[in-house]
């Protein structure tokens, strides 16, 4: 059986964790425990028989007196002055926060009031700190420019800054804190805050909700006020959501401005390219006649020219070729600058591309009295990854500079070195070298490093083009030079490391008399061309090829009739014709069964890369640009006519 313990009453009272003070209806203290003594700093004897108001701060004593009287009249158990910031008064005069519960006790001599008193200094301190932390957080959230909302795990707003309030617009009278995301979203939509951009309200809302429920990345929206906003939401560790909304209107406008500027720049560059293309067309057409006839005169076997005449003619040819190079270089550079050039990289054998470049450079070198040392490509040199034509172009540019700026009786050599993942080809000369103060701008366009007024022909863009081309092919160029001693220019390209071969260099085949020049007439060519001097040039060219009969037509319309009537072996077609264009004419030829297989050579002054691509798509067999190189055209004809 449970028996009540017999514990001494006084000891029990003193062991209680709260202070206990008992007073009578008049407020005279009749009992205190140890905790109360400790809390208020009085010894028991100092309190017993004194007024309870000794323990109350002076400024509340009048009120306290009144409360005590009314409590004594109608006593019951209750916390004292709930919601009030109650304070006790220590013996030393200091005050401290307390919580007090009151209960009445009816004794023989009357009603006693028992006060349980707890010192809450620590708790108040904690509460104050918590409040301060929250205030800090709120002011931090307020200080961020972006709209900020924090939702709890039930998707209700816990925290919101004024930027977010402003952005949401009027969302009803109820305070935002405590409302759910969806509720606020609906209210904002109803208030017309957002620009739905043609979407239905349902779809737009579904999209916004979907992002909120599963946020990843960002969500860009627009407001009716014309602002672009970027929403970033993230889940918090305790299943809430943080929403940040940034105004990105300025960024969007700037991006739009940039886009417009880029578009304009592209249009301008396109116009420049277009202009250069048509200018080059205009310049090439008369050059075509000049160079074409000069070449025919030079080769005329029936009426060979005298030495003097040949000498003069060579000036015409050289001048014409220089002009042509200039046109081509400017065109090339503008194409590279506008990013329109396409390179097709493949493994290229260095020996063979060197042989090709040297073969082309040889006549120039012998004219200048310079010896080209036969290249020695080390065994095991891997091919390089490059566009063969462009690599040859670079080597020819470096090589021709080495010859141009060389000394009579000098030499030019090509050295190949294998790196760990690249191959370097160096063009070495023992020529005039480059003055030190001119070296840093040598690769800039139109910089001729002191040669501007000199006798050596040049445009100052060869090295610019070489450098840009090398970079497009993921390569580099560089040089070193010593005035009076010579220069070394190199290009380094990535090696193709899968296979290492070393083909012996094959020099290009020497010109042999055309097979078309022998035998009786057995081929027919229709040449569609409106320019009389081009027609005259072609007639003279074909005159040297007795196996070929040439028929000409001044327009594509007449040409098509002629081709269907005579079914020639080859058609040569100018592109820019007065009526329908050469492109259109080829299209029609490809549609008729009887003309479908006749090879057509396109001939045009337009030398933009994209024209060549277009011509291939249009169905041309070959596409040659004017000025026509006699050898190239003869070779093409020979291949088409003699093989068939
Ligand atoms: P250019 O058409 O004038 O030769 P480049 O761009 O090819 O134009 O070369 C720019 C300039 O660099 C030349 O004008 C010349 O002064 C100098 N240069 C280039 N290669 C050599 C070289 N091998 N030796 C001496 N000078 C050179």
XYZ file of C-alpha atoms and ligand atoms in Angstrom:
671
model
C 0.000 0.000 0.000
C 1.209 3.422 -0.864
C 1.954 5.298 2.275
C 2.455 9.009 2.472
C 6.065 9.876 3.166
C 6.800 11.696 6.313
C 9.001 14.495 5.026
C 9.650 17.605 7.115
C 7.504 20.380 5.659
C 10.130 23.095 5.949
C 12.844 21.090 4.135
C 10.441 20.317 1.297
C 9.543 23.969 0.913
C 13.183 24.986 0.792
C 13.962 22.367 -1.851
C 11.256 23.716 -4.257
C 12.758 25.073 -7.506
C 10.607 28.226 -7.494
C 10.557 30.968 -4.949
C 7.574 30.775 -2.604
C 6.312 33.762 -0.669
C 3.142 33.572 1.430
C 1.397 36.684 2.725
C -1.858 37.468 4.448
C -4.759 39.540 3.050
C -2.970 42.753 4.086
C 0.191 41.824 2.243
C 2.290 40.947 5.283
C 4.826 38.233 4.545
C 4.282 35.183 6.727
C 6.507 32.595 5.009
C 9.365 32.477 2.497
C 11.456 29.603 1.193
C 15.180 29.507 0.440
C 14.764 30.088 -3.307
C 12.792 33.296 -2.582
C 15.544 34.405 -0.186
C 18.187 33.770 -2.850
C 16.169 35.436 -5.589
C 15.452 38.665 -3.673
C 18.668 38.761 -1.630
C 16.992 38.982 1.751
C 17.456 36.726 4.768
C 14.229 35.159 5.996
C 14.125 37.315 9.116
C 14.342 40.466 7.063
C 11.185 39.513 5.195
C 8.889 37.904 7.738
C 6.401 40.452 9.049
C 7.305 42.958 6.308
C 4.988 44.101 3.505
C 5.181 42.067 0.359
C 5.700 45.356 -1.468
C 9.300 45.248 -0.341
C 9.727 42.769 -3.238
C 7.893 44.963 -5.779
C 9.597 47.800 -7.738
C 8.680 51.147 -6.277
C 6.893 52.489 -9.333
C 4.375 49.638 -9.370
C 3.683 49.622 -5.616
C 0.514 51.807 -5.725
C -1.018 49.564 -8.402
C 0.184 46.445 -6.657
C -1.546 47.470 -3.495
C -4.826 47.790 -5.331
C -4.421 44.404 -7.076
C -3.650 42.704 -3.789
C -6.809 44.054 -2.212
C -9.023 42.878 -5.060
C -7.330 39.447 -5.163
C -7.872 39.003 -1.431
C -11.543 39.817 -1.936
C -11.971 37.158 -4.630
C -9.027 34.771 -4.543
C -8.477 31.976 -7.056
C -5.623 30.198 -8.692
C -4.263 32.204 -11.595
C -1.093 33.497 -13.071
C -0.475 36.983 -11.956
C -0.811 39.821 -14.471
C -0.607 37.491 -17.439
C 0.853 39.207 -20.512
C 2.404 41.783 -18.221
C 6.085 42.263 -17.966
C 6.315 41.528 -14.239
C 9.416 42.513 -12.345
C 10.749 41.719 -8.897
C 12.918 44.020 -6.788
C 16.161 42.726 -5.365
C 17.417 43.913 -2.006
C 20.141 45.861 -3.797
C 17.458 47.820 -5.685
C 17.935 46.075 -9.048
C 14.932 44.671 -10.866
C 14.560 41.360 -12.638
C 11.849 39.740 -14.770
C 9.626 37.238 -12.974
C 6.659 35.016 -13.625
C 4.260 34.642 -10.697
C 1.388 32.232 -10.018
C -1.005 33.025 -7.244
C -3.223 30.704 -5.213
C -5.305 31.337 -2.111
C -5.133 29.257 1.064
C -7.773 29.455 3.721
C -6.276 29.204 7.214
C -7.792 29.579 10.653
C -6.922 33.233 10.954
C -8.064 34.128 7.428
C -7.043 33.779 3.779
C -3.392 33.519 2.881
C -2.042 34.191 -0.611
C 0.676 31.881 -1.889
C 2.882 33.316 -4.654
C 5.062 30.981 -6.698
C 7.796 33.150 -8.217
C 10.186 32.215 -11.018
C 13.150 34.293 -12.088
C 12.926 34.411 -15.926
C 15.990 36.578 -16.581
C 17.593 33.822 -18.684
C 14.465 33.048 -20.643
C 13.827 36.728 -21.379
C 17.421 37.035 -22.519
C 16.936 34.121 -24.908
C 13.698 35.579 -26.187
C 15.354 38.926 -26.764
C 18.153 37.272 -28.690
C 15.712 35.347 -30.813
C 13.798 38.509 -31.559
C 16.983 40.295 -32.481
C 18.035 37.482 -34.810
C 14.657 37.550 -36.511
C 14.868 41.315 -36.856
C 18.325 40.941 -38.384
C 17.064 38.379 -40.836
C 14.090 40.534 -41.744
C 16.203 43.583 -42.341
C 18.641 41.531 -44.401
C 15.807 40.160 -46.483
C 14.478 43.675 -46.809
C 17.869 44.929 -47.899
C 18.152 42.588 -50.879
C 16.970 44.251 -54.029
C 15.291 41.150 -55.280
C 11.841 40.123 -54.206
C 12.125 37.459 -51.524
C 9.580 35.046 -50.081
C 10.056 32.126 -47.748
C 7.377 29.426 -47.627
C 7.113 26.823 -44.877
C 6.520 23.121 -45.391
C 2.792 23.787 -45.809
C 3.600 26.271 -48.563
C 2.546 29.237 -46.431
C 4.484 32.507 -46.462
C 6.802 32.792 -43.467
C 8.719 35.802 -44.594
C 8.285 38.367 -47.359
C 10.119 41.577 -48.195
C 8.623 44.760 -49.558
C 10.090 44.202 -53.035
C 7.984 41.028 -53.198
C 4.911 42.862 -51.946
C 5.368 45.540 -54.588
C 5.836 42.944 -57.298
C 2.786 40.854 -56.405
C 0.527 43.869 -56.648
C -2.683 44.112 -54.649
C -3.408 40.620 -53.294
C -6.325 41.441 -50.996
C -6.498 42.862 -47.498
C -5.365 39.801 -45.556
C -1.701 39.918 -44.513
C 0.599 38.098 -46.915
C 2.379 36.178 -44.177
C 0.502 32.947 -43.546
C -1.136 32.744 -46.971
C -0.379 29.877 -49.332
C 1.582 30.204 -52.544
C -1.361 29.198 -54.669
C -3.683 31.669 -52.978
C -1.227 34.504 -53.583
C -0.644 33.419 -57.178
C -4.359 33.492 -57.968
C -4.708 36.888 -56.325
C -1.779 38.275 -58.357
C -3.214 36.912 -61.578
C -6.611 38.406 -60.734
C -4.909 41.728 -60.042
C -3.436 41.610 -63.559
C 0.159 41.622 -62.374
C 1.508 39.309 -65.055
C 1.683 39.486 -68.813
C 0.458 36.092 -69.990
C 1.805 36.578 -73.503
C -0.978 34.863 -75.387
C -1.207 31.912 -72.992
C -4.511 31.108 -71.316
C -4.739 31.883 -67.610
C -5.014 28.156 -66.837
C -1.933 27.222 -68.798
C 0.117 30.084 -67.477
C -0.897 29.310 -63.918
C -0.197 25.613 -64.391
C 3.279 26.441 -65.716
C 4.009 28.722 -62.756
C 2.729 26.143 -60.280
C 4.689 23.343 -61.927
C 7.899 25.338 -61.501
C 7.055 26.081 -57.874
C 6.354 22.443 -57.127
C 9.433 21.178 -58.830
C 11.870 24.047 -59.099
C 15.008 23.650 -61.142
C 16.821 26.262 -63.169
C 15.007 29.562 -63.478
C 11.680 30.744 -64.791
C 11.518 33.973 -66.816
C 8.239 35.884 -66.897
C 6.980 39.297 -67.841
C 4.780 41.678 -65.899
C 2.049 43.918 -67.280
C 4.182 46.843 -66.177
C 6.608 45.830 -68.913
C 9.290 44.328 -66.685
C 11.099 41.075 -67.335
C 11.548 39.036 -64.192
C 13.597 35.954 -63.450
C 12.299 33.648 -60.728
C 14.621 31.305 -58.891
C 13.066 28.904 -56.394
C 14.818 26.326 -54.259
C 13.677 23.856 -51.623
C 14.970 24.427 -48.113
C 16.250 21.594 -45.941
C 12.992 21.534 -43.986
C 10.734 21.223 -47.021
C 9.982 24.874 -47.363
C 10.669 26.962 -50.447
C 12.746 30.092 -51.004
C 11.576 32.293 -53.849
C 13.796 35.017 -55.272
C 12.563 37.240 -58.071
C 15.045 39.452 -59.920
C 14.168 42.257 -62.291
C 16.182 41.467 -65.410
C 14.549 44.048 -67.667
C 17.810 45.927 -68.218
C 19.713 42.756 -69.031
C 17.028 41.632 -71.441
C 17.009 45.017 -73.131
C 20.777 45.048 -73.339
C 20.807 41.549 -74.814
C 18.211 42.657 -77.328
C 20.288 45.722 -78.196
C 23.346 43.513 -78.606
C 21.413 41.136 -80.802
C 20.232 44.020 -82.966
C 23.737 45.455 -83.149
C 25.120 42.082 -84.111
C 22.461 41.689 -86.747
C 23.324 45.087 -88.154
C 27.016 44.282 -88.099
C 26.348 41.015 -89.855
C 24.214 42.755 -92.420
C 26.969 45.323 -92.929
C 29.571 42.606 -93.247
C 27.314 40.743 -95.646
C 26.946 43.932 -97.671
C 30.715 44.418 -97.633
C 31.257 40.846 -98.795
C 28.589 41.275 -101.421
C 30.243 44.482 -102.559
C 33.667 42.867 -102.689
C 32.261 39.919 -104.537
C 30.634 42.032 -107.180
C 33.608 44.361 -107.372
C 35.886 41.408 -107.853
C 33.512 40.150 -110.515
C 33.702 43.484 -112.303
C 37.491 43.541 -112.076
C 37.979 39.934 -113.040
C 35.921 40.115 -116.221
C 38.212 42.543 -118.049
C 41.239 40.848 -116.481
C 39.991 37.639 -117.961
C 40.330 39.107 -121.409
C 43.736 40.643 -120.698
C 45.291 37.545 -119.187
C 43.572 35.137 -121.536
C 44.767 36.863 -124.676
C 48.214 37.472 -123.272
C 48.539 33.746 -122.549
C 47.382 32.884 -126.081
C 49.830 35.340 -127.598
C 52.628 33.834 -125.553
C 51.760 30.321 -126.718
C 51.006 31.207 -130.324
C 52.877 28.629 -132.339
C 51.773 29.813 -135.773
C 53.111 33.327 -135.330
C 55.687 33.138 -132.551
C 56.467 36.492 -130.921
C 59.887 38.095 -130.971
C 61.999 38.249 -127.830
C 61.119 41.907 -127.366
C 57.442 41.238 -127.751
C 57.609 38.324 -125.361
C 59.407 40.507 -122.865
C 56.682 43.154 -123.086
C 54.021 40.557 -122.935
C 55.503 39.158 -119.774
C 55.058 42.608 -118.194
C 51.387 42.546 -119.162
C 51.028 39.074 -117.706
C 52.891 39.944 -114.520
C 50.893 43.123 -114.011
C 47.665 41.260 -114.632
C 48.614 38.465 -112.303
C 49.554 40.920 -109.572
C 46.217 42.649 -109.952
C 44.475 39.311 -109.794
C 46.354 38.375 -106.625
C 45.397 41.663 -105.084
C 41.735 41.099 -105.874
C 41.879 37.552 -104.600
C 43.739 38.506 -101.430
C 41.324 41.273 -100.516
C 38.431 38.967 -101.204
C 40.036 36.164 -99.213
C 40.785 38.386 -96.247
C 37.279 39.808 -96.178
C 35.899 36.294 -96.262
C 38.119 35.192 -93.396
C 37.290 38.296 -91.374
C 33.586 37.755 -91.799
C 33.989 34.117 -90.756
C 32.629 32.888 -94.053
C 35.509 30.745 -94.998
C 35.086 27.034 -94.633
C 38.050 24.751 -94.212
C 37.742 21.028 -94.536
C 40.463 19.465 -92.471
C 41.848 16.047 -93.316
C 45.171 14.284 -92.948
C 47.571 15.913 -95.398
C 50.947 14.469 -96.426
C 53.551 17.138 -95.956
C 55.861 15.865 -98.683
C 53.185 16.059 -101.318
C 51.850 19.464 -100.341
C 55.417 20.783 -100.204
C 56.093 19.387 -103.650
C 52.978 21.102 -104.944
C 53.918 24.448 -103.414
C 57.490 24.222 -104.639
C 56.358 23.289 -108.107
C 54.309 26.476 -108.212
C 57.106 28.579 -106.720
C 59.859 27.232 -108.965
C 59.350 29.616 -111.946
C 59.312 32.599 -109.611
C 62.457 31.403 -107.854
C 64.368 30.863 -111.063
C 63.345 34.320 -112.296
C 64.713 35.764 -109.083
C 67.888 33.686 -109.277
C 67.109 31.810 -106.117
C 67.568 28.107 -105.601
C 64.930 26.111 -103.790
C 66.634 23.384 -101.804
C 64.749 20.099 -102.349
C 62.810 19.502 -99.139
C 63.864 16.733 -96.850
C 60.883 15.451 -94.903
C 62.144 13.148 -92.112
C 61.063 9.527 -92.268
C 58.065 8.849 -90.067
C 56.679 12.372 -90.275
C 52.956 12.059 -89.607
C 50.472 13.833 -91.846
C 49.056 17.083 -90.474
C 45.382 17.817 -89.949
C 44.713 20.623 -92.370
C 42.808 21.827 -95.369
C 45.167 20.855 -98.136
C 44.444 23.820 -100.390
C 44.764 26.298 -97.529
C 47.998 24.739 -96.300
C 49.418 24.937 -99.801
C 48.300 28.565 -99.919
C 50.160 29.349 -96.686
C 53.311 27.543 -97.817
C 53.183 29.371 -101.111
C 52.795 32.685 -99.342
C 55.729 32.023 -97.018
C 57.742 30.595 -99.903
C 57.052 33.485 -102.233
C 58.008 35.956 -99.508
C 61.245 34.042 -98.969
C 61.941 34.386 -102.698
C 60.731 37.999 -102.997
C 62.720 39.194 -100.054
C 65.696 36.991 -100.826
C 69.027 37.958 -102.342
C 70.178 37.057 -105.838
C 71.970 33.704 -105.788
C 70.333 33.066 -102.472
C 68.420 29.999 -101.461
C 65.164 28.977 -99.850
C 64.774 25.791 -97.824
C 61.856 23.983 -96.194
C 62.511 22.227 -92.897
C 60.085 19.796 -91.308
C 60.244 19.077 -87.572
C 58.106 16.635 -85.633
C 56.733 17.809 -82.286
C 54.914 15.718 -79.688
C 51.517 16.331 -81.238
C 52.281 18.712 -84.046
C 54.466 19.199 -87.044
C 56.290 22.396 -87.858
C 57.259 23.422 -91.357
C 59.783 26.236 -91.522
C 60.578 28.253 -94.617
C 64.142 29.497 -94.404
C 65.753 32.151 -96.542
C 69.059 33.990 -96.484
C 67.506 37.213 -97.694
C 67.258 40.767 -96.478
C 65.599 40.039 -93.121
C 63.086 42.208 -91.301
C 64.009 45.366 -89.385
C 63.545 44.887 -85.668
C 61.176 47.811 -85.187
C 58.784 46.444 -87.819
C 58.503 42.927 -86.487
C 55.616 43.265 -84.067
C 53.127 44.377 -86.723
C 54.220 42.027 -89.456
C 50.991 39.977 -89.312
C 48.695 43.030 -89.370
C 46.868 43.695 -92.633
C 48.546 46.018 -95.136
C 51.748 46.204 -93.100
C 54.721 45.888 -95.389
C 57.486 46.334 -92.848
C 59.292 49.103 -94.668
C 58.729 47.723 -98.167
C 55.922 50.168 -98.928
C 58.032 52.345 -101.181
C 60.379 49.597 -102.347
C 60.475 47.876 -105.732
C 59.177 44.518 -104.464
C 55.547 43.945 -105.317
C 53.222 43.114 -102.479
C 49.971 43.924 -100.763
C 50.884 43.391 -97.122
C 48.029 40.973 -96.525
C 49.671 37.664 -97.370
C 50.957 37.084 -93.845
C 47.660 38.246 -92.322
C 45.804 35.685 -94.385
C 48.351 32.967 -93.584
C 48.055 33.603 -89.855
C 44.269 33.640 -89.841
C 44.086 30.516 -91.981
C 46.551 28.713 -89.731
C 44.460 29.650 -86.699
C 41.269 28.441 -88.342
C 43.054 25.115 -88.865
C 44.066 25.114 -85.166
C 47.644 25.906 -86.045
C 50.060 28.713 -85.322
C 52.573 30.725 -87.295
C 55.679 32.543 -86.179
C 59.024 33.780 -87.386
C 62.476 34.937 -86.522
C 64.658 37.152 -88.577
C 67.993 38.897 -88.691
C 68.547 41.924 -90.857
C 70.925 41.111 -93.686
C 71.076 37.443 -92.716
C 67.657 36.053 -93.513
C 64.365 34.987 -92.040
C 62.613 31.840 -90.921
C 58.818 31.682 -91.044
C 57.074 28.634 -89.673
C 53.640 27.114 -89.503
C 52.816 24.488 -86.921
C 49.792 22.233 -87.325
C 48.316 19.377 -85.312
C 49.710 16.021 -86.355
C 47.527 13.147 -87.479
C 49.042 10.526 -85.266
C 47.167 7.413 -86.368
C 49.477 6.675 -89.187
C 52.930 7.834 -90.052
C 53.866 7.609 -93.668
C 56.409 9.368 -95.715
C 55.553 9.439 -99.337
C 58.430 10.385 -101.532
C 57.778 13.845 -102.834
C 56.156 13.806 -106.204
C 56.880 16.798 -108.335
C 53.935 17.948 -110.423
C 53.853 16.628 -113.966
C 55.447 18.872 -116.507
C 53.169 20.317 -119.133
C 52.697 17.914 -122.016
C 50.980 18.771 -125.267
C 47.251 18.108 -124.950
C 45.837 14.943 -126.411
C 43.032 17.098 -127.712
C 45.553 18.757 -129.992
C 45.894 15.612 -132.080
C 43.623 13.693 -134.416
C 40.565 14.746 -136.287
C 37.500 16.583 -135.089
C 35.583 14.264 -132.783
C 34.223 16.423 -129.904
C 31.637 19.181 -129.807
C 31.524 21.864 -127.145
C 28.746 24.413 -126.689
C 29.912 27.603 -124.988
C 27.163 29.828 -123.621
C 28.603 33.315 -123.099
C 27.489 36.874 -123.779
C 30.809 38.694 -123.507
C 32.404 38.965 -127.002
C 35.995 39.072 -125.813
C 35.477 35.935 -123.731
C 33.999 34.211 -126.784
C 36.935 35.321 -128.909
C 39.330 34.005 -126.265
C 37.631 30.621 -126.194
C 37.630 30.396 -129.984
C 41.363 30.974 -130.059
C 41.930 28.443 -127.314
C 39.930 25.787 -129.151
C 41.677 26.606 -132.409
C 44.729 24.920 -130.909
C 42.686 21.794 -130.270
C 41.748 20.486 -133.701
C 39.775 17.577 -132.240
C 37.245 20.015 -130.818
C 34.413 21.877 -132.515
C 33.189 24.976 -130.674
C 29.613 26.261 -130.954
C 28.667 29.431 -129.097
C 25.403 30.913 -127.898
C 24.992 34.450 -126.499
C 22.110 33.602 -124.140
C 21.035 30.579 -122.097
C 17.758 30.386 -124.030
C 19.573 30.035 -127.366
C 22.152 27.784 -125.717
C 19.490 25.354 -124.492
C 18.058 25.062 -128.009
C 21.507 24.497 -129.442
C 22.366 21.850 -126.825
C 19.135 19.909 -127.395
C 19.672 20.075 -131.150
C 23.354 19.137 -131.238
C 23.840 17.105 -128.046
C 27.468 18.239 -127.487
C 30.008 16.281 -125.449
C 30.590 19.152 -123.020
C 28.876 22.440 -122.244
C 30.740 25.469 -120.904
C 28.300 27.839 -119.262
C 28.775 31.404 -118.102
C 26.745 32.086 -114.962
C 25.749 35.719 -115.327
C 23.762 35.817 -118.534
C 21.310 38.409 -119.818
C 18.166 36.220 -119.715
C 17.871 33.163 -117.509
C 21.009 32.490 -115.486
C 23.512 29.702 -115.941
C 22.188 28.068 -112.753
C 18.660 27.934 -114.147
C 19.908 26.644 -117.523
C 21.762 23.751 -115.869
C 18.665 22.897 -113.899
C 16.691 22.553 -117.099
C 19.402 20.477 -118.790
C 19.268 18.089 -115.857
C 15.521 17.677 -116.352
C 15.639 16.505 -119.970
C 16.646 12.862 -120.423
C 18.666 13.499 -123.563
C 20.762 16.258 -121.952
C 20.810 14.986 -118.399
C 24.256 13.408 -118.625
C 26.095 16.059 -120.578
C 28.808 17.481 -118.289
C 28.567 21.228 -117.771
C 31.536 23.382 -116.767
C 30.482 26.557 -115.001
C 32.542 29.621 -115.729
C 32.113 32.752 -113.714
C 33.918 35.675 -112.243
C 32.228 35.207 -108.912
C 34.773 33.580 -106.660
C 33.018 33.525 -103.331
C 33.198 30.159 -101.660
C 29.467 30.031 -101.406
C 29.119 30.409 -105.190
C 31.267 27.343 -105.647
C 29.114 25.418 -103.210
C 25.963 26.628 -104.920
C 27.339 25.600 -108.307
C 28.084 22.112 -107.072
C 24.571 21.816 -105.730
C 23.127 23.149 -108.962
C 24.598 20.249 -110.926
C 27.699 21.705 -112.540
C 30.394 19.212 -113.224
C 33.202 21.643 -112.556
C 33.159 25.249 -111.609
C 36.013 27.426 -112.840
C 36.474 31.039 -111.961
C 37.621 33.691 -114.368
C 40.215 34.649 -115.330
C 40.450 31.240 -116.902
C 43.732 29.455 -116.496
C 44.382 27.975 -119.892
C 46.016 24.851 -118.485
C 43.251 24.229 -116.013
C 40.533 24.525 -118.636
C 42.437 22.375 -121.157
C 43.032 19.738 -118.528
C 39.378 19.713 -117.503
C 38.244 19.410 -121.105
C 40.737 16.692 -121.765
C 39.531 14.698 -118.817
C 35.888 15.057 -119.760
C 36.318 14.453 -123.484
C 39.036 11.861 -123.769
C 37.828 9.593 -120.982
C 34.289 9.464 -122.218
P 53.630 41.388 -98.987
O 52.563 41.289 -99.981
O 54.081 42.803 -98.751
O 54.747 40.467 -99.201
P 53.073 39.912 -96.544
O 51.924 40.066 -95.641
O 53.280 38.590 -97.165
O 52.896 41.035 -97.624
O 54.358 40.298 -95.747
C 54.373 41.498 -94.988
C 55.766 42.104 -94.951
O 56.626 41.266 -94.205
C 56.441 42.216 -96.284
O 56.063 43.410 -96.927
C 57.906 42.175 -95.912
O 58.342 43.474 -95.552
C 57.965 41.324 -94.705
N 58.378 39.944 -95.000
C 57.589 38.867 -95.133
N 58.289 37.756 -95.354
C 59.590 38.142 -95.369
C 60.832 37.450 -95.567
N 60.893 36.134 -95.784
N 61.969 38.193 -95.523
C 61.926 39.512 -95.290
N 60.787 40.210 -95.110
C 59.630 39.527 -95.151
